[in-house]
XYZ file of C-alpha atoms in Angstrom:
664
model
C -9.676 57.270 -63.925
C -6.771 55.125 -64.572
C -4.068 56.520 -67.042
C -1.777 54.496 -69.007
C 1.159 56.016 -67.653
C 0.513 54.046 -64.056
C 0.978 50.916 -66.111
C 4.070 51.970 -67.768
C 5.954 52.997 -64.467
C 4.390 51.224 -61.333
C 6.435 53.633 -58.921
C 3.644 56.328 -60.180
C 0.964 54.454 -58.883
C 1.317 56.383 -55.319
C 1.000 59.448 -57.269
C -2.134 58.728 -59.245
C -3.850 62.025 -57.766
C -0.859 63.947 -59.077
C -1.454 62.712 -62.591
C -5.042 63.240 -62.701
C -4.534 66.794 -61.647
C -2.045 67.125 -64.354
C -4.535 65.942 -67.073
C -7.506 68.070 -65.439
C -5.371 71.149 -65.192
C -4.775 70.631 -69.021
C -8.245 69.886 -69.799
C -9.653 72.989 -67.720
C -7.388 75.380 -69.007
C -7.902 74.311 -72.605
C -11.653 74.924 -72.184
C -11.032 77.985 -70.653
C -8.937 79.267 -73.532
C -11.352 77.747 -76.527
C -14.571 76.827 -74.810
C -16.476 73.813 -75.083
C -16.197 72.989 -78.545
C -13.146 75.097 -79.747
C -9.759 74.345 -81.137
C -6.319 75.623 -79.970
C -5.868 76.056 -83.791
C -8.339 78.841 -83.839
C -7.080 80.288 -80.442
C -3.340 80.552 -81.311
C -3.736 83.134 -84.026
C -2.374 86.230 -82.571
C 0.166 86.962 -85.097
C -2.630 87.415 -87.581
C -4.342 90.108 -85.791
C -1.744 91.724 -83.399
C 1.485 93.559 -85.339
C 1.721 95.211 -88.649
C -0.612 94.131 -91.587
C -1.799 95.135 -94.731
C -5.332 95.718 -95.557
C -7.234 96.231 -98.575
C -7.286 100.140 -98.045
C -3.775 100.559 -96.297
C -2.161 99.185 -93.062
C -3.144 98.408 -89.597
C -0.894 97.961 -86.460
C -2.297 96.418 -83.279
C -0.590 95.889 -80.103
C -2.022 94.626 -76.482
C -0.815 97.015 -73.755
C -3.219 96.711 -70.799
C -1.355 99.142 -68.677
C -0.716 101.798 -71.231
C -2.590 105.195 -70.869
C -2.046 106.164 -74.567
C 0.115 104.782 -77.407
C 1.613 106.344 -80.524
C 3.094 104.877 -83.829
C 6.164 106.441 -85.076
C 8.967 105.678 -87.708
C 10.323 106.719 -91.211
C 6.926 107.127 -92.427
C 6.280 109.927 -90.253
C 9.883 111.339 -89.820
C 9.847 110.012 -86.528
C 7.204 112.391 -85.048
C 6.268 110.730 -81.924
C 3.027 111.996 -81.352
C 2.002 112.311 -85.014
C -0.123 109.211 -85.080
C -1.988 108.081 -81.914
C -3.415 104.980 -81.458
C -6.858 104.082 -80.563
C -7.498 102.328 -77.237
C -9.972 99.455 -78.011
C -11.086 96.852 -75.300
C -9.042 94.507 -72.935
C -5.841 96.721 -73.291
C -5.645 96.752 -77.145
C -4.515 99.550 -79.105
C -5.089 100.018 -83.037
C -3.876 102.366 -85.833
C -5.285 102.413 -89.359
C -3.249 104.023 -92.102
C -4.807 104.854 -95.150
C -2.967 103.960 -98.408
C -0.872 101.340 -99.909
C 2.078 103.361 -99.368
C 1.198 104.725 -96.113
C 4.150 102.083 -94.769
C 6.901 100.526 -97.114
C 8.695 97.357 -96.696
C 12.058 98.424 -95.086
C 10.701 101.182 -93.085
C 12.040 101.543 -89.538
C 9.185 101.963 -86.943
C 8.706 101.792 -83.033
C 5.617 101.798 -80.652
C 5.468 104.923 -78.381
C 3.964 103.829 -74.906
C 2.726 106.495 -72.367
C 2.693 104.744 -68.954
C 2.620 106.171 -65.345
C 3.307 109.502 -66.938
C 6.687 107.930 -68.873
C 7.081 108.013 -72.502
C 8.530 104.518 -73.233
C 10.030 103.731 -76.820
C 9.211 99.992 -77.489
C 9.647 97.277 -80.245
C 6.095 95.964 -81.490
C 5.743 92.596 -79.751
C 4.676 90.785 -82.913
C 7.385 92.328 -84.997
C 8.507 89.970 -87.611
C 11.928 91.749 -88.267
C 13.847 93.677 -85.861
C 17.327 95.308 -87.115
C 20.303 97.049 -85.102
C 21.477 100.503 -86.326
C 25.137 100.052 -86.971
C 25.890 103.768 -85.925
C 23.763 104.126 -82.840
C 23.483 100.439 -81.914
C 19.896 100.761 -81.301
C 17.253 98.103 -82.114
C 14.060 99.089 -83.863
C 11.237 97.470 -85.927
C 11.216 97.085 -89.930
C 8.001 97.067 -91.770
C 8.310 93.431 -93.222
C 6.422 91.214 -95.663
C 7.120 87.828 -94.193
C 3.481 87.270 -93.529
C 2.462 87.956 -97.057
C 4.955 87.582 -99.565
C 4.677 85.466 -102.586
C 7.408 82.803 -101.616
C 6.741 79.738 -103.482
C 6.846 76.598 -101.263
C 7.452 73.263 -102.819
C 7.375 70.879 -99.863
C 3.784 70.075 -99.508
C 4.495 66.200 -99.561
C 7.362 66.318 -96.883
C 6.923 64.288 -93.733
C 9.765 64.121 -91.000
C 11.216 60.846 -90.529
C 9.986 58.627 -87.330
C 13.540 58.395 -86.167
C 15.368 61.512 -86.145
C 18.955 61.810 -86.721
C 19.572 65.318 -85.701
C 22.485 67.537 -86.741
C 22.314 70.341 -84.385
C 23.589 73.773 -86.041
C 23.961 77.366 -85.496
C 23.586 79.676 -88.868
C 25.930 82.409 -87.985
C 28.863 80.297 -87.153
C 28.342 77.482 -89.718
C 30.814 78.954 -92.049
C 34.547 79.249 -91.889
C 34.914 83.017 -92.569
C 35.607 85.502 -89.687
C 32.101 86.677 -89.831
C 28.505 85.925 -89.219
C 27.425 83.418 -91.918
C 23.908 83.899 -93.445
C 20.970 81.744 -94.179
C 21.556 81.798 -97.859
C 25.285 80.598 -97.306
C 24.038 77.791 -94.876
C 21.394 76.407 -97.658
C 24.137 76.572 -100.319
C 27.083 75.308 -98.445
C 26.063 73.611 -95.075
C 22.852 71.648 -96.204
C 24.678 69.700 -98.838
C 27.347 68.367 -95.982
C 24.480 67.527 -93.945
C 22.598 65.559 -96.390
C 25.748 63.586 -97.680
C 26.501 62.708 -93.892
C 23.106 61.265 -93.723
C 21.445 63.017 -90.917
C 17.674 63.463 -91.722
C 16.885 66.485 -89.247
C 18.405 69.750 -88.376
C 17.920 71.502 -85.225
C 18.731 75.422 -85.670
C 19.624 77.490 -82.817
C 19.286 81.175 -82.423
C 16.459 81.824 -84.738
C 14.508 84.159 -82.675
C 16.127 87.700 -82.442
C 18.426 88.304 -79.542
C 20.354 91.314 -78.985
C 23.436 89.750 -77.796
C 25.029 87.566 -80.106
C 27.340 85.705 -77.591
C 24.045 84.308 -75.578
C 23.903 81.604 -78.366
C 20.339 82.532 -78.894
C 19.127 81.793 -75.273
C 18.206 85.324 -74.351
C 15.390 86.177 -76.665
C 13.841 89.605 -77.277
C 11.616 89.492 -80.281
C 9.816 85.998 -80.540
C 8.450 86.593 -83.902
C 11.380 87.811 -85.836
C 14.142 85.628 -87.362
C 17.276 87.084 -86.485
C 18.292 89.653 -89.053
C 22.088 88.936 -88.463
C 21.408 85.885 -90.709
C 19.274 87.519 -93.515
C 15.604 88.045 -94.218
C 12.581 85.913 -93.441
C 12.419 84.848 -96.881
C 15.840 83.502 -97.091
C 14.817 81.496 -93.816
C 11.817 79.940 -95.778
C 14.275 79.072 -98.744
C 16.449 77.419 -96.396
C 13.747 75.221 -94.788
C 12.122 74.684 -98.440
C 15.485 73.396 -99.758
C 16.051 71.017 -96.572
C 12.672 69.418 -97.062
C 13.431 68.916 -100.972
C 16.629 67.179 -99.769
C 14.554 64.950 -97.216
C 15.744 66.936 -93.992
C 13.209 67.973 -91.329
C 13.813 71.341 -89.474
C 13.214 71.954 -85.958
C 13.431 75.318 -84.053
C 15.340 75.393 -80.750
C 12.766 77.330 -79.219
C 13.125 79.545 -75.870
C 10.071 79.785 -74.129
C 11.609 79.139 -70.587
C 12.616 82.860 -70.297
C 13.361 86.095 -72.168
C 16.032 88.983 -72.059
C 15.238 91.395 -69.222
C 16.072 94.132 -71.671
C 13.315 96.777 -71.943
C 13.927 98.762 -75.219
C 14.501 95.440 -77.421
C 12.493 92.888 -75.572
C 9.075 92.333 -73.820
C 10.324 93.220 -70.552
C 8.189 96.387 -69.175
C 6.564 96.903 -72.744
C 3.392 98.579 -71.240
C 5.292 99.960 -68.437
C 4.700 97.049 -65.790
C 6.755 94.165 -65.014
C 3.764 91.824 -64.839
C 2.453 92.098 -68.375
C 4.107 89.066 -69.481
C 6.177 87.765 -66.489
C 5.770 87.283 -62.995
C 6.296 90.093 -60.490
C 8.751 90.189 -58.068
C 11.533 87.791 -57.248
C 9.521 84.790 -59.307
C 9.854 86.780 -62.494
C 13.614 86.671 -62.598
C 16.072 83.796 -63.022
C 18.806 84.183 -60.462
C 21.326 82.127 -62.758
C 20.510 83.348 -65.750
C 19.599 87.037 -65.252
C 16.387 86.715 -67.507
C 12.616 87.242 -67.032
C 10.369 84.427 -66.484
C 6.721 83.995 -68.268
C 3.468 83.684 -66.100
C 2.304 80.511 -67.809
C -0.907 81.188 -65.522
C -2.070 83.941 -67.489
C -4.266 83.310 -70.408
C -2.754 86.598 -72.416
C 0.709 84.872 -72.110
C -0.468 81.655 -73.204
C -2.180 83.143 -76.314
C 1.330 85.002 -77.333
C 3.348 81.795 -76.700
C 1.002 79.270 -78.368
C 0.475 81.999 -81.224
C 4.583 82.065 -81.667
C 4.641 78.304 -82.180
C 1.827 78.345 -84.498
C 3.503 81.200 -86.595
C 6.832 79.201 -87.143
C 5.003 76.135 -88.214
C 2.448 77.990 -90.441
C 4.850 80.611 -92.066
C 8.042 79.125 -91.963
C 7.082 75.417 -92.156
C 9.206 74.466 -89.187
C 8.553 70.631 -88.327
C 8.780 70.885 -84.583
C 10.748 72.249 -81.988
C 13.186 71.523 -79.186
C 12.118 73.199 -76.138
C 15.124 74.727 -74.231
C 15.315 74.981 -70.455
C 12.378 72.833 -69.769
C 13.935 71.692 -65.986
C 13.837 75.422 -65.359
C 10.226 75.669 -66.307
C 9.031 72.737 -64.518
C 10.039 73.611 -61.010
C 9.695 76.894 -58.971
C 13.704 76.847 -57.706
C 14.437 75.914 -61.508
C 16.223 72.789 -60.443
C 19.006 74.753 -59.323
C 21.059 72.211 -57.171
C 18.514 69.457 -57.452
C 19.573 65.925 -57.605
C 16.059 64.323 -58.267
C 16.836 61.336 -55.921
C 13.037 60.359 -55.552
C 9.483 60.550 -57.109
C 8.309 62.998 -54.363
C 10.467 65.888 -55.882
C 8.488 65.791 -59.110
C 5.174 66.146 -57.460
C 5.700 68.933 -54.627
C 4.962 72.465 -53.740
C 7.878 72.944 -56.192
C 6.522 71.816 -59.064
C 5.139 74.728 -61.387
C 1.677 73.177 -62.511
C 1.160 76.009 -64.697
C 4.257 75.490 -66.711
C 3.403 71.872 -66.954
C -0.008 72.983 -68.213
C 1.494 75.095 -70.916
C 3.760 72.308 -72.291
C 0.997 70.041 -72.648
C -0.929 72.836 -74.474
C 1.827 73.486 -76.621
C 2.441 69.905 -77.646
C -1.454 69.562 -78.156
C -1.249 72.322 -80.607
C 2.000 71.304 -82.393
C 0.476 67.771 -83.043
C -2.711 69.325 -84.101
C -1.057 71.462 -86.534
C 1.052 68.545 -88.090
C 0.637 65.044 -86.831
C 4.168 64.327 -87.699
C 5.673 67.058 -86.052
C 8.396 66.403 -83.672
C 8.993 67.809 -80.055
C 11.769 67.386 -78.009
C 12.369 68.175 -74.228
C 15.684 69.564 -72.790
C 14.743 68.301 -69.233
C 17.559 66.974 -67.074
C 15.353 66.079 -64.122
C 13.825 62.984 -65.589
C 10.110 64.282 -64.951
C 7.838 61.263 -65.200
C 5.534 61.163 -68.605
C 7.526 64.128 -70.474
C 7.265 61.707 -73.424
C 3.836 60.216 -72.737
C 0.503 61.304 -74.505
C -1.362 63.706 -72.531
C -4.258 61.627 -72.483
C -2.294 58.658 -70.933
C -1.303 61.209 -68.374
C 1.810 62.444 -69.739
C 3.010 66.053 -71.123
C 3.010 65.191 -74.502
C 6.627 65.318 -76.173
C 7.760 62.938 -78.553
C 11.501 62.858 -77.337
C 13.402 64.017 -74.435
C 17.094 64.722 -74.780
C 19.471 62.041 -72.833
C 21.161 64.754 -70.771
C 23.090 62.403 -68.476
C 25.157 61.086 -71.280
C 27.303 63.889 -72.364
C 28.007 64.455 -68.535
C 28.830 60.805 -68.212
C 31.348 60.838 -71.080
C 33.378 64.246 -69.879
C 33.358 62.737 -66.426
C 34.931 59.269 -67.673
C 37.412 60.957 -69.848
C 38.402 63.857 -67.264
C 38.362 61.901 -64.096
C 39.110 58.338 -64.961
C 42.153 56.708 -66.842
C 41.198 54.316 -69.592
C 41.909 51.164 -67.369
C 39.232 52.136 -65.096
C 36.537 52.776 -67.047
C 33.452 50.886 -65.535
C 31.557 48.721 -68.457
C 28.680 47.999 -66.093
C 28.058 51.562 -65.255
C 28.713 52.619 -68.977
C 25.719 49.963 -69.792
C 23.533 51.315 -67.249
C 23.836 54.891 -68.055
C 23.365 54.457 -71.879
C 20.199 52.182 -71.562
C 18.401 53.273 -68.352
C 15.478 55.739 -69.000
C 12.010 56.174 -68.389
C 9.833 53.267 -69.651
C 7.877 53.986 -72.882
C 9.333 57.059 -73.317
C 11.733 57.800 -76.292
C 15.008 59.523 -76.000
C 17.512 61.527 -78.067
C 20.860 60.190 -77.440
C 24.082 62.355 -77.682
C 27.794 62.232 -76.825
C 28.412 65.895 -76.295
C 26.301 69.136 -76.126
C 27.107 72.388 -77.594
C 27.525 73.629 -74.061
C 30.461 71.508 -73.455
C 32.341 73.366 -76.404
C 31.798 76.735 -75.011
C 34.490 79.003 -73.432
C 35.616 77.035 -70.146
C 35.027 73.458 -71.484
C 36.135 71.169 -74.153
C 34.824 68.959 -76.903
C 35.607 65.253 -76.602
C 38.167 65.042 -79.091
C 39.886 68.174 -77.507
C 39.608 66.407 -74.025
C 41.266 63.490 -75.680
C 43.878 64.674 -77.653
C 44.185 68.688 -76.600
C 47.297 70.746 -77.877
C 48.426 67.700 -79.652
C 45.757 68.232 -82.310
C 47.549 71.435 -83.238
C 50.786 69.457 -84.730
C 49.896 65.848 -84.877
C 46.756 65.512 -86.772
C 48.731 65.009 -89.926
C 48.467 61.323 -91.350
C 52.290 61.328 -92.324
C 53.072 61.652 -88.754
C 52.769 59.266 -85.748
C 51.135 60.289 -82.171
C 50.039 57.793 -79.840
C 47.893 60.649 -78.092
C 46.022 61.290 -81.342
C 45.707 57.307 -82.238
C 43.845 57.026 -78.842
C 41.790 59.937 -79.342
C 40.492 59.080 -82.620
C 39.988 55.534 -81.670
C 37.786 56.507 -78.453
C 35.953 59.440 -80.534
C 34.565 56.602 -82.773
C 33.817 54.084 -80.261
C 32.027 56.722 -77.857
C 29.962 57.934 -81.101
C 29.155 54.301 -81.959
C 28.034 53.179 -78.303
C 26.146 56.282 -77.742
C 24.269 56.447 -81.035
C 23.313 52.863 -80.968
C 22.344 52.373 -77.197
C 21.170 55.854 -75.506
C 17.930 56.614 -77.404
C 15.691 56.449 -80.066
C 17.303 59.307 -82.088
C 20.441 60.537 -82.407
C 22.114 64.090 -82.064
C 25.311 65.472 -83.268
C 26.506 69.316 -82.901
C 27.938 70.890 -86.026
C 31.445 70.121 -86.660
C 31.683 67.342 -83.850
C 31.417 64.429 -86.368
C 34.474 65.196 -87.798
C 36.421 66.235 -84.223
C 36.240 69.761 -84.811
C 39.208 71.123 -82.657
C 38.992 73.707 -79.782
C 36.250 75.494 -78.347
C 33.260 78.065 -79.207
C 33.945 81.486 -78.067
C 31.380 84.392 -79.478
C 32.890 87.589 -80.335
C 33.242 89.875 -77.129
C 35.137 92.542 -75.539
C 37.346 89.663 -73.835
C 38.486 88.309 -77.106
C 38.667 91.475 -78.939
C 35.571 90.812 -80.731
C 37.258 87.974 -82.764
C 35.293 85.254 -84.682
C 38.474 83.248 -84.464
C 36.390 80.490 -82.392
C 33.092 81.327 -83.890
C 32.998 79.299 -87.009
C 33.311 76.036 -88.392
C 36.850 75.039 -90.103
C 35.283 72.778 -92.849
C 38.763 73.068 -94.560
C 40.294 70.700 -91.991
C 37.722 67.807 -92.982
C 38.459 68.692 -96.575
C 41.909 68.306 -96.297
C 42.968 64.529 -97.367
C 46.346 64.741 -95.553
C 44.422 65.308 -92.288
C 42.785 62.807 -90.009
C 39.629 64.739 -89.441
C 38.520 63.188 -92.803
C 38.764 59.737 -91.261
C 36.501 60.645 -88.635
C 34.065 62.437 -90.843
C 34.107 59.143 -92.908
C 33.288 57.173 -90.086
C 30.234 59.519 -88.983
C 28.897 58.945 -92.387
C 29.487 55.086 -92.441
C 28.063 54.977 -88.616
C 24.663 57.023 -89.654
C 24.204 55.095 -92.684
C 24.582 51.521 -91.066
C 22.137 52.582 -88.276
C 19.563 54.088 -90.557
C 19.728 50.981 -92.958
C 19.451 48.387 -90.033
C 16.844 50.453 -88.057
C 19.129 50.035 -85.249
C 17.474 52.735 -82.902
C 14.067 51.287 -83.040
C 15.397 47.835 -81.906
C 15.646 46.610 -78.341
C 19.231 46.291 -76.886
C 20.119 42.766 -75.523
C 23.084 42.732 -73.266
C 25.056 39.525 -73.868
C 28.329 40.029 -72.048
C 30.309 42.448 -69.799
C 33.500 42.156 -68.667
C 35.086 44.664 -66.525
C 38.716 43.426 -66.403
C 38.888 42.672 -70.015
C 36.773 46.188 -70.862
C 34.535 44.625 -73.033
C 30.781 44.902 -73.689
C 28.913 42.846 -76.182
C 25.188 43.359 -76.856
C 22.867 42.744 -79.865
C 19.873 44.474 -81.411
C 17.886 42.539 -83.910
C 20.117 40.766 -86.431
C 23.164 42.444 -85.258
C 25.713 41.923 -82.756
C 28.006 44.711 -81.345
C 31.373 44.093 -79.761
C 33.211 46.973 -78.142
C 36.588 46.455 -76.579
C 37.776 49.493 -74.676
C 40.960 47.941 -73.363
C 43.771 50.296 -74.236
C 46.549 47.719 -74.521
C 44.896 44.285 -74.888
C 43.584 42.661 -77.920
C 41.649 39.152 -77.566
C 42.481 36.304 -80.118
C 39.435 33.784 -80.180
C 37.024 35.977 -77.862
C 33.596 34.683 -77.686
C 30.868 37.108 -79.156
C 27.365 35.929 -77.850
C 24.694 36.481 -80.365
C 21.753 34.915 -78.984
C 20.898 33.129 -82.400
C 22.323 30.906 -84.668
C 23.634 32.048 -88.421
C 26.436 33.259 -90.242
C 27.661 36.416 -89.305
C 30.168 38.885 -91.079
C 31.581 42.197 -89.721
C 29.667 45.056 -91.377
C 31.119 48.183 -89.489
C 34.577 48.360 -87.584
C 35.899 51.360 -86.012
C 39.393 50.204 -87.025
C 39.040 50.364 -90.718
C 41.833 52.106 -92.366
C 39.512 54.578 -94.083
C 38.207 55.602 -90.569
C 41.906 56.307 -89.448
C 42.038 52.756 -87.878
C 44.704 49.751 -88.438
C 42.795 47.242 -90.258
C 43.192 44.501 -87.665
C 39.353 43.290 -88.373
C 38.654 40.916 -91.019
C 35.383 42.358 -92.795
C 35.359 39.576 -95.515
C 35.362 36.476 -93.015
C 32.132 34.755 -92.048
C 31.719 33.684 -88.697
C 29.278 30.562 -87.746
C 27.391 31.251 -84.586
C 26.760 27.917 -82.846
C 25.551 26.594 -79.329
C 28.187 25.978 -77.176
C 28.651 23.382 -74.074
C 27.255 26.028 -71.547
C 23.940 26.815 -73.714
C 25.260 30.262 -75.356
C 25.166 30.823 -78.966
C 27.905 32.695 -80.827
C 31.230 32.581 -82.428
C 34.880 33.115 -81.648
C 36.841 36.196 -83.257
C 39.578 38.775 -82.746
C 38.836 41.612 -81.077
C 41.748 44.584 -81.396
C 42.125 47.059 -78.576
C 40.202 50.283 -78.703
C 38.024 48.877 -81.483
C 34.477 48.371 -81.994
C 32.852 45.744 -84.381
C 29.348 45.419 -85.538
C 28.581 41.592 -86.809
C 25.190 40.928 -88.837
C 23.563 37.770 -89.383
C 23.380 36.920 -93.144
C 21.020 34.432 -92.569
C 17.854 36.687 -91.758
């Protein structure tokens, strides 16, 4: 069979057998899981069977613990008598206990599973727990009886559909407030969602939702996969947040972590039934040497059942519109791509490729899009695996988008290692526009990782300590002027070229200063750097507001003109002048990165005749610029002697201008 991916990328023809194996592995595993005519929708229902549930006559708790000899259920309901409530062992390693009476369990009661394995008595949190809390005195974690599966929450988002072109506002609930504390779901709904709506973003991507014992892990060391983090509130409050976002026209993606899990035994999945191989690989293969975490065994059907059920749970119970899959590169390769540069195609199709992980990602995408054809899936893959965003039946893995992960690295490298005079315009164009054919990307300037301890945001790299005293509009600073000008230009050129979607991390739209540092022993458990200082952008005397206003105008322009869905055509690049000109549809973009030289009568090639007007300029006074661009003048694009079509205009230094053809 010839797959379309081979036509998309002719270099893959030499790997046709590998592509076929990829598809056949998916088909074979899916058939193994659901049968000849079965559905993953019916297969991924683990949360409806396992865990704690109300019944007509009382309650039932079920658990899969194949290596356990005995299990008991304990908690507030039996005064923590460990052995008072034994569970019955069913087939296939499943244990069950039924409690008669509606009040046998009550919402809010704390419970634990007791596992007897290899002569040991182990205290465990139920694997399908939907609420997990930490005791403030003992700091021990345990499950709470919760009603998130059967509450009477009134959804009003039945008609909502995510937009085809996502403008993503990546956010973290806990650090979304300005107070020195962990913020809540309700506070985010009330205070942050309106900001996002006003800025024009149509999607939010929420980090750190699944419960994690260490706050400073940024949510990337998950312990309880079905429990919204109790730090932020209850499940009903998360439902309210998502329902409110949908009413605002904002889609909600979950930053899902299925690439690894926390190694903790008392809080997480590790050694739940006393063995290391229940959910994870045995030995060295089950441990991530760089992250100090556990690695799932994607070849085990019970693990696939757990993970696929997890995806369906978040979509069905909480109405998430899709997922950003974290750590995909680590999943794809046995060595987790540590130190790999991926310089040739052989590296994608070798003994180092974890084909079981590839199959899981295909199954996940198949399930998600069967649940919601409008769902959005995004892969965090830095390796450039071919076919990541190609349909499964065409030879791909089935994601909708991949992150343009090389772009943030490019910007940090350029700012950090090269003076403005030595920025390479050709390389910039290449890095922003080169990607897998027929695969969609999410472009972004900087990742949240670059704001964590030890690194800096783009604005902080550009301005550094000058931000502490020179962001007042009444003062003057060449460093701040440069930083603000480049901050806007970097955002505009990245958003317009680096993908078919765009992502911004919370606060970076207005140049949030400093870094992110979660409370920890090393900083005295301070929240100073683990919050967002919204008061900076609300202060009309500070220049943060100018950056915020530009971001809002930029997003509005990109959406109105549907820029991200149009093909970019390079019209002119001049390395010495530091000028880049390209067109997209009926718009022409002119970037002058030159730090000192403005150009009068510079030819802007448009590729078509017409009357053009400047519709967006990074130099507008309302955006913290110097108003050197005439936004009222109409330019007449005509053919010149050498055959090019365009017009001459004034291009100020460190300025980007977008011209629109008024005749189309």
